[in-house]
């Protein structure tokens, strides 16, 4: 079974950058699609980005061009590089994984981390 642990969140000024990491345990990481979601207080959890087992990526329109998802299968870690951060990016960020790329893009993804807080000040 896959376990996911996020790290790298923090407080940053608008326009700044952060790099989130999600470390995965388990022995099936390389065959899983991995994704990032975020949830702000009072809002629904929303999809941010996904990377397939083959390295194909897809982003939510709100972050496209600013965020980059990547993975290092040898380290069993997925990353989210966040640039040009805006106050509206403030949220608890979760990583998720699923054998299916399509499923990894939805809230029914099979595995979830505990979340890491990102706060962007104006």
PDB file of C-alpha atoms in Angstrom:
ATOM      1  CA  UNK A   1       0.000   0.000   0.000  1.00  0.00           C
ATOM      2  CA  UNK A   2       1.228   3.490  -0.888  1.00  0.00           C
ATOM      3  CA  UNK A   3       1.708   6.141   1.798  1.00  0.00           C
ATOM      4  CA  UNK A   4       2.209   9.781   0.843  1.00  0.00           C
ATOM      5  CA  UNK A   5       3.804  12.545   2.932  1.00  0.00           C
ATOM      6  CA  UNK A   6       3.887  16.158   1.736  1.00  0.00           C
ATOM      7  CA  UNK A   7       6.423  18.772   2.783  1.00  0.00           C
ATOM      8  CA  UNK A   8       7.735  22.157   1.703  1.00  0.00           C
ATOM      9  CA  UNK A   9       4.784  24.369   2.478  1.00  0.00           C
ATOM     10  CA  UNK A  10       5.158  27.685   4.211  1.00  0.00           C
ATOM     11  CA  UNK A  11       4.577  31.410   4.102  1.00  0.00           C
ATOM     12  CA  UNK A  12       5.684  33.358   1.058  1.00  0.00           C
ATOM     13  CA  UNK A  13       5.084  36.817  -0.376  1.00  0.00           C
ATOM     14  CA  UNK A  14       3.046  37.227  -3.531  1.00  0.00           C
ATOM     15  CA  UNK A  15       5.275  36.732  -6.539  1.00  0.00           C
ATOM     16  CA  UNK A  16       7.507  34.319  -4.692  1.00  0.00           C
ATOM     17  CA  UNK A  17       8.122  30.620  -5.166  1.00  0.00           C
ATOM     18  CA  UNK A  18       7.832  27.397  -3.226  1.00  0.00           C
ATOM     19  CA  UNK A  19       8.633  23.801  -4.040  1.00  0.00           C
ATOM     20  CA  UNK A  20       6.442  21.131  -2.528  1.00  0.00           C
ATOM     21  CA  UNK A  21       7.551  17.533  -2.191  1.00  0.00           C
ATOM     22  CA  UNK A  22       5.535  14.378  -1.753  1.00  0.00           C
ATOM     23  CA  UNK A  23       7.457  11.331  -0.632  1.00  0.00           C
ATOM     24  CA  UNK A  24       5.843   8.002  -1.367  1.00  0.00           C
ATOM     25  CA  UNK A  25       6.378   4.687   0.308  1.00  0.00           C
ATOM     26  CA  UNK A  26       5.381   1.431  -1.268  1.00  0.00           C
ATOM     27  CA  UNK A  27       6.631  -0.498  -4.224  1.00  0.00           C
ATOM     28  CA  UNK A  28       4.241   0.571  -6.987  1.00  0.00           C
ATOM     29  CA  UNK A  29       5.123   4.273  -7.230  1.00  0.00           C
ATOM     30  CA  UNK A  30       6.532   4.167 -10.745  1.00  0.00           C
ATOM     31  CA  UNK A  31       3.302   2.759 -12.159  1.00  0.00           C
ATOM     32  CA  UNK A  32       1.052   5.327 -10.460  1.00  0.00           C
ATOM     33  CA  UNK A  33      -0.158   8.633 -11.737  1.00  0.00           C
ATOM     34  CA  UNK A  34       0.576  11.301  -9.128  1.00  0.00           C
ATOM     35  CA  UNK A  35      -1.309  14.511  -8.605  1.00  0.00           C
ATOM     36  CA  UNK A  36      -1.643  17.640  -6.489  1.00  0.00           C
ATOM     37  CA  UNK A  37      -4.846  19.102  -5.106  1.00  0.00           C
ATOM     38  CA  UNK A  38      -5.529  22.076  -2.895  1.00  0.00           C
ATOM     39  CA  UNK A  39      -8.277  23.127  -0.547  1.00  0.00           C
ATOM     40  CA  UNK A  40      -8.841  26.584   0.869  1.00  0.00           C
ATOM     41  CA  UNK A  41     -11.078  27.190   3.905  1.00  0.00           C
ATOM     42  CA  UNK A  42     -14.736  26.991   2.951  1.00  0.00           C
ATOM     43  CA  UNK A  43     -13.975  25.739  -0.543  1.00  0.00           C
ATOM     44  CA  UNK A  44     -14.079  22.394  -2.282  1.00  0.00           C
ATOM     45  CA  UNK A  45     -10.910  20.464  -2.881  1.00  0.00           C
ATOM     46  CA  UNK A  46      -9.698  21.277  -6.366  1.00  0.00           C
ATOM     47  CA  UNK A  47      -7.372  19.606  -8.818  1.00  0.00           C
ATOM     48  CA  UNK A  48      -4.055  21.349  -9.478  1.00  0.00           C
ATOM     49  CA  UNK A  49      -1.818  19.100 -11.570  1.00  0.00           C
ATOM     50  CA  UNK A  50      -1.180  15.483 -12.507  1.00  0.00           C
ATOM     51  CA  UNK A  51       1.740  13.537 -13.919  1.00  0.00           C
ATOM     52  CA  UNK A  52       1.251  10.102 -15.428  1.00  0.00           C
ATOM     53  CA  UNK A  53       3.502   7.107 -15.030  1.00  0.00           C
ATOM     54  CA  UNK A  54       5.011   8.008 -18.408  1.00  0.00           C
ATOM     55  CA  UNK A  55       5.626  11.651 -17.475  1.00  0.00           C
ATOM     56  CA  UNK A  56       2.728  13.316 -19.272  1.00  0.00           C
ATOM     57  CA  UNK A  57       1.375  16.316 -17.377  1.00  0.00           C
ATOM     58  CA  UNK A  58      -1.871  18.236 -17.149  1.00  0.00           C
ATOM     59  CA  UNK A  59      -2.622  21.398 -15.172  1.00  0.00           C
ATOM     60  CA  UNK A  60      -5.615  23.298 -13.967  1.00  0.00           C
ATOM     61  CA  UNK A  61      -6.026  26.501 -15.929  1.00  0.00           C
ATOM     62  CA  UNK A  62      -5.517  28.602 -12.811  1.00  0.00           C
ATOM     63  CA  UNK A  63      -1.943  27.370 -12.364  1.00  0.00           C
ATOM     64  CA  UNK A  64      -0.842  26.575 -15.905  1.00  0.00           C
ATOM     65  CA  UNK A  65       2.338  28.442 -16.757  1.00  0.00           C
ATOM     66  CA  UNK A  66       3.148  29.068 -13.098  1.00  0.00           C
ATOM     67  CA  UNK A  67       3.316  25.591 -11.553  1.00  0.00           C
ATOM     68  CA  UNK A  68       5.309  22.578 -12.707  1.00  0.00           C
ATOM     69  CA  UNK A  69       4.754  19.013 -11.572  1.00  0.00           C
ATOM     70  CA  UNK A  70       7.576  16.505 -11.839  1.00  0.00           C
ATOM     71  CA  UNK A  71       8.518  13.137 -10.454  1.00  0.00           C
ATOM     72  CA  UNK A  72      11.663  11.259  -9.546  1.00  0.00           C
ATOM     73  CA  UNK A  73      10.841   7.587  -9.623  1.00  0.00           C
ATOM     74  CA  UNK A  74      14.213   6.611  -8.166  1.00  0.00           C
ATOM     75  CA  UNK A  75      13.440   8.753  -5.106  1.00  0.00           C
ATOM     76  CA  UNK A  76       9.731   7.841  -5.203  1.00  0.00           C
ATOM     77  CA  UNK A  77       8.959  11.539  -4.895  1.00  0.00           C
ATOM     78  CA  UNK A  78       6.705  13.932  -6.761  1.00  0.00           C
ATOM     79  CA  UNK A  79       7.264  17.695  -6.740  1.00  0.00           C
ATOM     80  CA  UNK A  80       5.244  20.801  -7.360  1.00  0.00           C
ATOM     81  CA  UNK A  81       7.306  23.853  -8.252  1.00  0.00           C
ATOM     82  CA  UNK A  82       5.149  26.923  -7.679  1.00  0.00           C
ATOM     83  CA  UNK A  83       6.263  30.238  -9.140  1.00  0.00           C
ATOM     84  CA  UNK A  84       4.623  33.652  -9.306  1.00  0.00           C
ATOM     85  CA  UNK A  85       2.473  32.783  -6.334  1.00  0.00           C
ATOM     86  CA  UNK A  86      -0.728  34.702  -5.720  1.00  0.00           C
ATOM     87  CA  UNK A  87      -2.779  35.132  -2.545  1.00  0.00           C
ATOM     88  CA  UNK A  88      -5.493  32.988  -4.127  1.00  0.00           C
ATOM     89  CA  UNK A  89      -3.023  30.087  -4.163  1.00  0.00           C
ATOM     90  CA  UNK A  90      -3.270  29.961  -0.371  1.00  0.00           C
ATOM     91  CA  UNK A  91      -4.560  26.516   0.573  1.00  0.00           C
ATOM     92  CA  UNK A  92      -3.747  23.183   2.100  1.00  0.00           C
ATOM     93  CA  UNK A  93      -1.998  21.244  -0.651  1.00  0.00           C
ATOM     94  CA  UNK A  94      -2.430  17.481  -0.910  1.00  0.00           C
ATOM     95  CA  UNK A  95      -0.694  14.957  -3.074  1.00  0.00           C
ATOM     96  CA  UNK A  96      -2.573  11.969  -4.369  1.00  0.00           C
ATOM     97  CA  UNK A  97      -1.911   8.856  -6.369  1.00  0.00           C
ATOM     98  CA  UNK A  98      -3.835   6.341  -8.396  1.00  0.00           C
ATOM     99  CA  UNK A  99      -3.044   3.639 -10.932  1.00  0.00           C
ATOM    100  CA  UNK A 100      -5.265   5.545 -13.360  1.00  0.00           C
ATOM    101  CA  UNK A 101      -4.302   9.006 -14.587  1.00  0.00           C
ATOM    102  CA  UNK A 102      -7.967   9.944 -14.933  1.00  0.00           C
ATOM    103  CA  UNK A 103      -8.758   8.792 -11.404  1.00  0.00           C
ATOM    104  CA  UNK A 104      -5.724  10.649 -10.032  1.00  0.00           C
ATOM    105  CA  UNK A 105      -7.268  13.882 -11.307  1.00  0.00           C
ATOM    106  CA  UNK A 106     -10.378  13.476  -9.163  1.00  0.00           C
ATOM    107  CA  UNK A 107     -11.231  13.487  -5.486  1.00  0.00           C
ATOM    108  CA  UNK A 108     -11.723   9.729  -5.691  1.00  0.00           C
ATOM    109  CA  UNK A 109      -7.991   9.146  -6.155  1.00  0.00           C
ATOM    110  CA  UNK A 110      -6.926   6.041  -4.315  1.00  0.00           C
ATOM    111  CA  UNK A 111      -4.176   7.434  -2.047  1.00  0.00           C
ATOM    112  CA  UNK A 112      -3.828  10.772  -0.275  1.00  0.00           C
ATOM    113  CA  UNK A 113      -1.242  12.545   1.817  1.00  0.00           C
ATOM    114  CA  UNK A 114      -1.952  14.578   4.930  1.00  0.00           C
ATOM    115  CA  UNK A 115      -1.438  17.959   3.301  1.00  0.00           C
ATOM    116  CA  UNK A 116       1.012  20.835   3.628  1.00  0.00           C
ATOM    117  CA  UNK A 117      -0.052  24.440   4.134  1.00  0.00           C
ATOM    118  CA  UNK A 118       0.849  27.122   1.609  1.00  0.00           C
ATOM    119  CA  UNK A 119       0.121  30.717   2.573  1.00  0.00           C
ATOM    120  CA  UNK A 120       0.759  33.574   0.159  1.00  0.00           C
ATOM    121  CA  UNK A 121       0.672  37.065   1.620  1.00  0.00           C
ATOM    122  CA  UNK A 122      -0.022  40.237  -0.313  1.00  0.00           C
TER     123      UNK A 122
END
